[in-house]
């Protein structure tokens, strides 16, 4: 983890994950029906199953054990996943992880969250993620918090309930997950068939909740530029509006 993602940020990550999981669980438990559509393709139950599958995967990564749900060919599929094929992974997992009863899914989610929060893993230790990217344990917490916040917002919108997202918690996605992954290795995760610019493009990201960071795209790769590097565009953002 970066200096900005030290012990204080690890404590924030723990707090954020617990808070997001509690709010998510409470809202789902009170929902009138698990079959209400919350996106164009997913019901509330599908959405919860998706989040559970991620939490269970992250327990296996932190504990070094097998994934707690049976999905044929999952590890091979994860190893070659990139931004163009993430949706295929989600579809494959949900096709084989068929549990859709909130009364079953929510205890599974809470058990997984409890296992993660009880971990003694070094938050700076890295594990293999999608596309053989290397993500820290802190980054897993940040990404799972983001999943709970974003999919919680999907559900809340469908139920017409408020769903505030704290900027400090949403910011974890950037500094503990995305930026730290780029500092280590993203494997093939960011590979894409989309057209690339002819010249290098650098974008500086600034927020009151994250370290100022410049990302450069060139030669079909993405990397974090040195702090004093020039940039083409400056983007000021609020993390909860960009997760």
PDB file of C-alpha atoms in Angstrom:
ATOM      1  CA  UNK A   1       0.000   0.000   0.000  1.00  0.00           C
ATOM      2  CA  UNK A   2       1.051   3.564  -0.567  1.00  0.00           C
ATOM      3  CA  UNK A   3       2.007   5.865   2.306  1.00  0.00           C
ATOM      4  CA  UNK A   4      -1.438   7.467   2.088  1.00  0.00           C
ATOM      5  CA  UNK A   5      -2.966   4.023   2.478  1.00  0.00           C
ATOM      6  CA  UNK A   6      -1.238   3.188   5.760  1.00  0.00           C
ATOM      7  CA  UNK A   7      -2.742   2.135   9.103  1.00  0.00           C
ATOM      8  CA  UNK A   8      -5.197   5.033   9.239  1.00  0.00           C
ATOM      9  CA  UNK A   9      -6.643   4.131   5.846  1.00  0.00           C
ATOM     10  CA  UNK A  10      -6.807   0.464   6.873  1.00  0.00           C
ATOM     11  CA  UNK A  11      -8.888   1.483   9.876  1.00  0.00           C
ATOM     12  CA  UNK A  12     -11.164   3.522   7.595  1.00  0.00           C
ATOM     13  CA  UNK A  13     -11.469   0.516   5.276  1.00  0.00           C
ATOM     14  CA  UNK A  14     -12.602  -1.691   8.156  1.00  0.00           C
ATOM     15  CA  UNK A  15     -15.123   0.889   9.328  1.00  0.00           C
ATOM     16  CA  UNK A  16     -16.412   1.492   5.800  1.00  0.00           C
ATOM     17  CA  UNK A  17     -16.880  -2.200   5.031  1.00  0.00           C
ATOM     18  CA  UNK A  18     -18.762  -2.850   8.259  1.00  0.00           C
ATOM     19  CA  UNK A  19     -20.984   0.206   7.821  1.00  0.00           C
ATOM     20  CA  UNK A  20     -21.783  -0.522   4.164  1.00  0.00           C
ATOM     21  CA  UNK A  21     -22.552  -4.173   4.898  1.00  0.00           C
ATOM     22  CA  UNK A  22     -24.866  -3.293   7.782  1.00  0.00           C
ATOM     23  CA  UNK A  23     -26.794  -0.739   5.722  1.00  0.00           C
ATOM     24  CA  UNK A  24     -27.012  -3.071   2.723  1.00  0.00           C
ATOM     25  CA  UNK A  25     -28.256  -5.971   4.850  1.00  0.00           C
ATOM     26  CA  UNK A  26     -30.852  -3.843   6.628  1.00  0.00           C
ATOM     27  CA  UNK A  27     -32.252  -2.499   3.362  1.00  0.00           C
ATOM     28  CA  UNK A  28     -32.440  -5.895   1.645  1.00  0.00           C
ATOM     29  CA  UNK A  29     -34.061  -7.523   4.679  1.00  0.00           C
ATOM     30  CA  UNK A  30     -36.789  -4.865   4.644  1.00  0.00           C
ATOM     31  CA  UNK A  31     -37.443  -5.034   0.887  1.00  0.00           C
ATOM     32  CA  UNK A  32     -41.017  -6.070   0.009  1.00  0.00           C
ATOM     33  CA  UNK A  33     -39.973  -8.504  -2.723  1.00  0.00           C
ATOM     34  CA  UNK A  34     -36.700 -10.084  -3.921  1.00  0.00           C
ATOM     35  CA  UNK A  35     -38.002 -10.138  -7.493  1.00  0.00           C
ATOM     36  CA  UNK A  36     -38.201  -6.377  -7.990  1.00  0.00           C
ATOM     37  CA  UNK A  37     -35.978  -5.298 -10.878  1.00  0.00           C
ATOM     38  CA  UNK A  38     -33.138  -3.055  -9.746  1.00  0.00           C
ATOM     39  CA  UNK A  39     -31.271  -2.877 -13.073  1.00  0.00           C
ATOM     40  CA  UNK A  40     -32.263  -3.722 -16.630  1.00  0.00           C
ATOM     41  CA  UNK A  41     -31.044  -7.292 -16.132  1.00  0.00           C
ATOM     42  CA  UNK A  42     -30.925  -8.060 -12.408  1.00  0.00           C
ATOM     43  CA  UNK A  43     -33.572  -8.459  -9.748  1.00  0.00           C
ATOM     44  CA  UNK A  44     -32.863  -7.508  -6.160  1.00  0.00           C
ATOM     45  CA  UNK A  45     -32.077 -11.175  -5.462  1.00  0.00           C
ATOM     46  CA  UNK A  46     -29.666 -11.361  -8.410  1.00  0.00           C
ATOM     47  CA  UNK A  47     -27.900  -8.256  -7.143  1.00  0.00           C
ATOM     48  CA  UNK A  48     -27.504  -9.646  -3.638  1.00  0.00           C
ATOM     49  CA  UNK A  49     -26.216 -12.952  -5.029  1.00  0.00           C
ATOM     50  CA  UNK A  50     -23.640 -11.030  -7.058  1.00  0.00           C
ATOM     51  CA  UNK A  51     -22.381  -9.180  -3.980  1.00  0.00           C
ATOM     52  CA  UNK A  52     -22.292 -12.404  -1.958  1.00  0.00           C
ATOM     53  CA  UNK A  53     -20.230 -14.128  -4.659  1.00  0.00           C
ATOM     54  CA  UNK A  54     -17.640 -11.345  -4.486  1.00  0.00           C
ATOM     55  CA  UNK A  55     -17.478 -11.429  -0.681  1.00  0.00           C
ATOM     56  CA  UNK A  56     -17.021 -15.200  -0.694  1.00  0.00           C
ATOM     57  CA  UNK A  57     -14.281 -14.904  -3.329  1.00  0.00           C
ATOM     58  CA  UNK A  58     -12.458 -12.332  -1.210  1.00  0.00           C
ATOM     59  CA  UNK A  59     -12.575 -14.566   1.856  1.00  0.00           C
ATOM     60  CA  UNK A  60     -10.853 -17.270  -0.187  1.00  0.00           C
ATOM     61  CA  UNK A  61      -8.206 -14.796  -1.340  1.00  0.00           C
ATOM     62  CA  UNK A  62      -7.444 -13.501   2.143  1.00  0.00           C
ATOM     63  CA  UNK A  63      -7.554 -16.951   3.783  1.00  0.00           C
ATOM     64  CA  UNK A  64      -5.777 -18.763   0.936  1.00  0.00           C
ATOM     65  CA  UNK A  65      -8.592 -21.298   0.636  1.00  0.00           C
ATOM     66  CA  UNK A  66     -10.874 -22.534  -2.128  1.00  0.00           C
ATOM     67  CA  UNK A  67     -13.779 -20.335  -3.170  1.00  0.00           C
ATOM     68  CA  UNK A  68     -16.824 -21.209  -1.067  1.00  0.00           C
ATOM     69  CA  UNK A  69     -19.218 -21.483  -4.013  1.00  0.00           C
ATOM     70  CA  UNK A  70     -18.933 -23.992  -6.846  1.00  0.00           C
ATOM     71  CA  UNK A  71     -18.506 -22.325 -10.207  1.00  0.00           C
ATOM     72  CA  UNK A  72     -16.914 -24.518 -12.911  1.00  0.00           C
ATOM     73  CA  UNK A  73     -13.748 -23.094 -14.421  1.00  0.00           C
ATOM     74  CA  UNK A  74     -13.868 -19.980 -12.243  1.00  0.00           C
ATOM     75  CA  UNK A  75     -10.164 -19.611 -11.521  1.00  0.00           C
ATOM     76  CA  UNK A  76      -9.185 -20.085 -15.168  1.00  0.00           C
ATOM     77  CA  UNK A  77     -11.800 -17.553 -16.211  1.00  0.00           C
ATOM     78  CA  UNK A  78     -10.717 -14.998 -13.612  1.00  0.00           C
ATOM     79  CA  UNK A  79      -7.083 -15.255 -14.693  1.00  0.00           C
ATOM     80  CA  UNK A  80      -7.820 -13.984 -18.214  1.00  0.00           C
ATOM     81  CA  UNK A  81     -10.603 -11.522 -17.438  1.00  0.00           C
ATOM     82  CA  UNK A  82     -10.238  -7.958 -18.663  1.00  0.00           C
ATOM     83  CA  UNK A  83     -12.463  -4.886 -18.796  1.00  0.00           C
ATOM     84  CA  UNK A  84     -14.138  -6.220 -21.928  1.00  0.00           C
ATOM     85  CA  UNK A  85     -15.143  -9.535 -20.334  1.00  0.00           C
ATOM     86  CA  UNK A  86     -16.061  -8.688 -16.716  1.00  0.00           C
ATOM     87  CA  UNK A  87     -19.764  -8.908 -17.583  1.00  0.00           C
ATOM     88  CA  UNK A  88     -19.202 -12.439 -18.919  1.00  0.00           C
ATOM     89  CA  UNK A  89     -17.683 -13.458 -15.573  1.00  0.00           C
ATOM     90  CA  UNK A  90     -20.672 -12.051 -13.680  1.00  0.00           C
ATOM     91  CA  UNK A  91     -23.092 -13.945 -15.923  1.00  0.00           C
ATOM     92  CA  UNK A  92     -21.127 -17.172 -15.572  1.00  0.00           C
ATOM     93  CA  UNK A  93     -20.999 -16.938 -11.784  1.00  0.00           C
ATOM     94  CA  UNK A  94     -24.705 -16.127 -11.399  1.00  0.00           C
ATOM     95  CA  UNK A  95     -25.643 -18.961 -13.749  1.00  0.00           C
ATOM     96  CA  UNK A  96     -23.986 -21.449 -11.383  1.00  0.00           C
ATOM     97  CA  UNK A  97     -24.522 -19.743  -8.034  1.00  0.00           C
ATOM     98  CA  UNK A  98     -28.290 -20.148  -8.116  1.00  0.00           C
ATOM     99  CA  UNK A  99     -29.306 -19.245  -4.554  1.00  0.00           C
ATOM    100  CA  UNK A 100     -31.751 -16.319  -4.643  1.00  0.00           C
ATOM    101  CA  UNK A 101     -33.475 -16.337  -1.247  1.00  0.00           C
ATOM    102  CA  UNK A 102     -32.474 -13.268   0.795  1.00  0.00           C
ATOM    103  CA  UNK A 103     -33.000 -15.303   3.980  1.00  0.00           C
ATOM    104  CA  UNK A 104     -30.113 -17.524   2.837  1.00  0.00           C
ATOM    105  CA  UNK A 105     -27.967 -14.946   1.031  1.00  0.00           C
ATOM    106  CA  UNK A 106     -27.824 -12.350   3.811  1.00  0.00           C
ATOM    107  CA  UNK A 107     -26.378 -14.754   6.423  1.00  0.00           C
ATOM    108  CA  UNK A 108     -23.811 -15.838   3.821  1.00  0.00           C
ATOM    109  CA  UNK A 109     -22.882 -12.210   3.236  1.00  0.00           C
ATOM    110  CA  UNK A 110     -22.602 -11.423   6.934  1.00  0.00           C
ATOM    111  CA  UNK A 111     -20.502 -14.525   7.564  1.00  0.00           C
ATOM    112  CA  UNK A 112     -18.123 -13.535   4.784  1.00  0.00           C
ATOM    113  CA  UNK A 113     -17.892  -9.939   6.034  1.00  0.00           C
ATOM    114  CA  UNK A 114     -17.179 -11.152   9.563  1.00  0.00           C
ATOM    115  CA  UNK A 115     -14.406 -13.420   8.271  1.00  0.00           C
ATOM    116  CA  UNK A 116     -12.835 -10.553   6.375  1.00  0.00           C
ATOM    117  CA  UNK A 117     -13.009  -8.140   9.299  1.00  0.00           C
ATOM    118  CA  UNK A 118     -11.440 -10.748  11.575  1.00  0.00           C
ATOM    119  CA  UNK A 119      -8.497 -11.327   9.242  1.00  0.00           C
ATOM    120  CA  UNK A 120      -4.964 -11.044  10.540  1.00  0.00           C
ATOM    121  CA  UNK A 121      -3.589 -10.615   7.029  1.00  0.00           C
ATOM    122  CA  UNK A 122      -1.156  -7.777   6.425  1.00  0.00           C
ATOM    123  CA  UNK A 123      -3.253  -5.085   4.695  1.00  0.00           C
ATOM    124  CA  UNK A 124      -0.281  -4.463   2.386  1.00  0.00           C
ATOM    125  CA  UNK A 125      -0.016  -8.112   1.306  1.00  0.00           C
ATOM    126  CA  UNK A 126      -1.198  -8.755  -2.240  1.00  0.00           C
ATOM    127  CA  UNK A 127      -3.406 -11.446  -3.737  1.00  0.00           C
ATOM    128  CA  UNK A 128      -4.328 -12.421  -7.276  1.00  0.00           C
ATOM    129  CA  UNK A 129      -7.426 -10.661  -8.589  1.00  0.00           C
ATOM    130  CA  UNK A 130      -9.206 -10.496 -11.962  1.00  0.00           C
ATOM    131  CA  UNK A 131      -6.872 -10.730 -14.921  1.00  0.00           C
ATOM    132  CA  UNK A 132      -4.010 -11.743 -12.615  1.00  0.00           C
ATOM    133  CA  UNK A 133      -3.897  -8.217 -11.228  1.00  0.00           C
ATOM    134  CA  UNK A 134      -2.275  -7.865  -7.810  1.00  0.00           C
ATOM    135  CA  UNK A 135      -4.527  -6.277  -5.198  1.00  0.00           C
ATOM    136  CA  UNK A 136      -3.751  -5.648  -1.536  1.00  0.00           C
ATOM    137  CA  UNK A 137      -5.930  -6.969   1.258  1.00  0.00           C
ATOM    138  CA  UNK A 138      -6.833  -3.343   1.885  1.00  0.00           C
ATOM    139  CA  UNK A 139      -7.772  -3.056  -1.768  1.00  0.00           C
ATOM    140  CA  UNK A 140     -10.152  -6.006  -1.452  1.00  0.00           C
ATOM    141  CA  UNK A 141     -11.892  -4.266   1.433  1.00  0.00           C
ATOM    142  CA  UNK A 142     -12.120  -1.074  -0.613  1.00  0.00           C
ATOM    143  CA  UNK A 143     -13.512  -2.848  -3.665  1.00  0.00           C
ATOM    144  CA  UNK A 144     -16.095  -4.806  -1.672  1.00  0.00           C
ATOM    145  CA  UNK A 145     -17.182  -1.594   0.065  1.00  0.00           C
ATOM    146  CA  UNK A 146     -17.608  -0.061  -3.380  1.00  0.00           C
ATOM    147  CA  UNK A 147     -19.725  -3.013  -4.520  1.00  0.00           C
ATOM    148  CA  UNK A 148     -21.976  -2.644  -1.482  1.00  0.00           C
ATOM    149  CA  UNK A 149     -22.320   1.105  -2.003  1.00  0.00           C
ATOM    150  CA  UNK A 150     -22.982   0.958  -5.750  1.00  0.00           C
ATOM    151  CA  UNK A 151     -25.350  -2.004  -5.713  1.00  0.00           C
ATOM    152  CA  UNK A 152     -26.975  -0.650  -2.572  1.00  0.00           C
ATOM    153  CA  UNK A 153     -27.686   2.484  -4.566  1.00  0.00           C
ATOM    154  CA  UNK A 154     -29.245   0.346  -7.335  1.00  0.00           C
ATOM    155  CA  UNK A 155     -31.524  -1.328  -4.827  1.00  0.00           C
ATOM    156  CA  UNK A 156     -32.372   1.886  -2.987  1.00  0.00           C
ATOM    157  CA  UNK A 157     -33.315   3.583  -6.238  1.00  0.00           C
ATOM    158  CA  UNK A 158     -35.671   0.730  -7.126  1.00  0.00           C
ATOM    159  CA  UNK A 159     -37.205   0.827  -3.641  1.00  0.00           C
ATOM    160  CA  UNK A 160     -37.294   4.634  -3.640  1.00  0.00           C
ATOM    161  CA  UNK A 161     -35.227   4.811  -0.503  1.00  0.00           C
ATOM    162  CA  UNK A 162     -32.392   7.225   0.301  1.00  0.00           C
ATOM    163  CA  UNK A 163     -28.867   5.855   0.018  1.00  0.00           C
ATOM    164  CA  UNK A 164     -26.189   8.342   1.086  1.00  0.00           C
ATOM    165  CA  UNK A 165     -22.615   7.431   0.183  1.00  0.00           C
ATOM    166  CA  UNK A 166     -19.853   8.938   2.349  1.00  0.00           C
ATOM    167  CA  UNK A 167     -17.099  10.428   0.190  1.00  0.00           C
ATOM    168  CA  UNK A 168     -14.419   9.191   2.584  1.00  0.00           C
ATOM    169  CA  UNK A 169     -15.628   5.615   2.157  1.00  0.00           C
ATOM    170  CA  UNK A 170     -16.130   5.853  -1.605  1.00  0.00           C
ATOM    171  CA  UNK A 171     -12.593   7.264  -1.900  1.00  0.00           C
ATOM    172  CA  UNK A 172     -11.125   3.965  -0.723  1.00  0.00           C
ATOM    173  CA  UNK A 173     -11.883   2.512  -4.149  1.00  0.00           C
ATOM    174  CA  UNK A 174      -9.384   4.926  -5.669  1.00  0.00           C
ATOM    175  CA  UNK A 175      -6.432   4.999  -3.307  1.00  0.00           C
ATOM    176  CA  UNK A 176      -6.532   1.513  -1.761  1.00  0.00           C
ATOM    177  CA  UNK A 177      -7.810  -0.383  -4.791  1.00  0.00           C
ATOM    178  CA  UNK A 178      -7.217   1.314  -8.139  1.00  0.00           C
ATOM    179  CA  UNK A 179      -4.100   3.376  -7.464  1.00  0.00           C
ATOM    180  CA  UNK A 180      -2.345   0.670  -5.443  1.00  0.00           C
ATOM    181  CA  UNK A 181      -3.143  -1.934  -8.099  1.00  0.00           C
ATOM    182  CA  UNK A 182      -1.538   0.286 -10.734  1.00  0.00           C
ATOM    183  CA  UNK A 183       1.533   0.692  -8.528  1.00  0.00           C
ATOM    184  CA  UNK A 184       1.921  -3.086  -8.418  1.00  0.00           C
ATOM    185  CA  UNK A 185       0.477  -4.876 -11.461  1.00  0.00           C
ATOM    186  CA  UNK A 186      -2.886  -5.001 -13.163  1.00  0.00           C
ATOM    187  CA  UNK A 187      -1.982  -8.045 -15.257  1.00  0.00           C
ATOM    188  CA  UNK A 188      -4.296  -8.121 -18.278  1.00  0.00           C
ATOM    189  CA  UNK A 189      -7.241  -6.510 -16.472  1.00  0.00           C
ATOM    190  CA  UNK A 190      -7.130  -3.162 -18.285  1.00  0.00           C
ATOM    191  CA  UNK A 191      -6.430  -4.653 -21.698  1.00  0.00           C
ATOM    192  CA  UNK A 192      -9.142  -3.768 -24.181  1.00  0.00           C
ATOM    193  CA  UNK A 193      -9.976  -3.968 -27.855  1.00  0.00           C
ATOM    194  CA  UNK A 194     -11.149  -0.369 -27.850  1.00  0.00           C
ATOM    195  CA  UNK A 195      -9.177   2.051 -30.046  1.00  0.00           C
ATOM    196  CA  UNK A 196      -6.253   3.750 -28.316  1.00  0.00           C
ATOM    197  CA  UNK A 197      -5.016   7.362 -28.739  1.00  0.00           C
ATOM    198  CA  UNK A 198      -1.995   7.808 -30.984  1.00  0.00           C
ATOM    199  CA  UNK A 199      -0.068   9.718 -28.320  1.00  0.00           C
ATOM    200  CA  UNK A 200       0.301   9.370 -24.575  1.00  0.00           C
ATOM    201  CA  UNK A 201      -2.527  10.983 -22.593  1.00  0.00           C
ATOM    202  CA  UNK A 202      -2.073  11.991 -18.946  1.00  0.00           C
ATOM    203  CA  UNK A 203      -4.926  12.877 -16.607  1.00  0.00           C
ATOM    204  CA  UNK A 204      -4.411  14.310 -13.139  1.00  0.00           C
ATOM    205  CA  UNK A 205      -7.103  13.323 -10.618  1.00  0.00           C
ATOM    206  CA  UNK A 206      -7.663  15.634  -7.650  1.00  0.00           C
ATOM    207  CA  UNK A 207     -10.008  15.168  -4.724  1.00  0.00           C
ATOM    208  CA  UNK A 208     -10.193  16.316  -1.132  1.00  0.00           C
ATOM    209  CA  UNK A 209     -10.413  12.646  -0.139  1.00  0.00           C
ATOM    210  CA  UNK A 210      -7.624  11.048  -2.206  1.00  0.00           C
ATOM    211  CA  UNK A 211      -3.971  11.767  -2.999  1.00  0.00           C
ATOM    212  CA  UNK A 212      -3.482  13.787  -6.181  1.00  0.00           C
ATOM    213  CA  UNK A 213      -2.550  11.201  -8.801  1.00  0.00           C
ATOM    214  CA  UNK A 214      -1.743  11.381 -12.505  1.00  0.00           C
ATOM    215  CA  UNK A 215      -2.570   8.411 -14.727  1.00  0.00           C
ATOM    216  CA  UNK A 216      -0.988   8.019 -18.142  1.00  0.00           C
ATOM    217  CA  UNK A 217      -2.324   5.938 -21.018  1.00  0.00           C
ATOM    218  CA  UNK A 218       0.074   5.014 -23.799  1.00  0.00           C
ATOM    219  CA  UNK A 219       1.318   2.029 -25.782  1.00  0.00           C
ATOM    220  CA  UNK A 220      -1.858   0.209 -24.705  1.00  0.00           C
ATOM    221  CA  UNK A 221      -0.843   0.374 -21.027  1.00  0.00           C
ATOM    222  CA  UNK A 222      -1.822   2.516 -18.036  1.00  0.00           C
ATOM    223  CA  UNK A 223       0.532   3.668 -15.298  1.00  0.00           C
ATOM    224  CA  UNK A 224       0.877   6.200 -12.486  1.00  0.00           C
ATOM    225  CA  UNK A 225       3.105   9.068 -13.573  1.00  0.00           C
ATOM    226  CA  UNK A 226       5.668  10.699 -11.232  1.00  0.00           C
ATOM    227  CA  UNK A 227       4.166  13.421  -8.969  1.00  0.00           C
ATOM    228  CA  UNK A 228       5.802  16.256 -10.929  1.00  0.00           C
ATOM    229  CA  UNK A 229       4.976  14.862 -14.385  1.00  0.00           C
ATOM    230  CA  UNK A 230       3.070  17.095 -16.828  1.00  0.00           C
ATOM    231  CA  UNK A 231      -0.547  16.278 -17.594  1.00  0.00           C
ATOM    232  CA  UNK A 232      -3.041  17.012 -20.351  1.00  0.00           C
ATOM    233  CA  UNK A 233      -6.221  17.236 -18.299  1.00  0.00           C
ATOM    234  CA  UNK A 234      -7.023  17.870 -14.639  1.00  0.00           C
ATOM    235  CA  UNK A 235     -10.138  16.250 -13.200  1.00  0.00           C
ATOM    236  CA  UNK A 236     -11.547  17.349  -9.845  1.00  0.00           C
ATOM    237  CA  UNK A 237     -14.033  14.876  -8.460  1.00  0.00           C
ATOM    238  CA  UNK A 238     -16.086  13.795  -5.475  1.00  0.00           C
ATOM    239  CA  UNK A 239     -15.541  10.067  -4.894  1.00  0.00           C
ATOM    240  CA  UNK A 240     -19.164   9.239  -4.085  1.00  0.00           C
ATOM    241  CA  UNK A 241     -20.220  10.682  -7.438  1.00  0.00           C
ATOM    242  CA  UNK A 242     -17.686   8.678  -9.446  1.00  0.00           C
ATOM    243  CA  UNK A 243     -17.691   5.146  -8.013  1.00  0.00           C
TER     244      UNK A 243
END
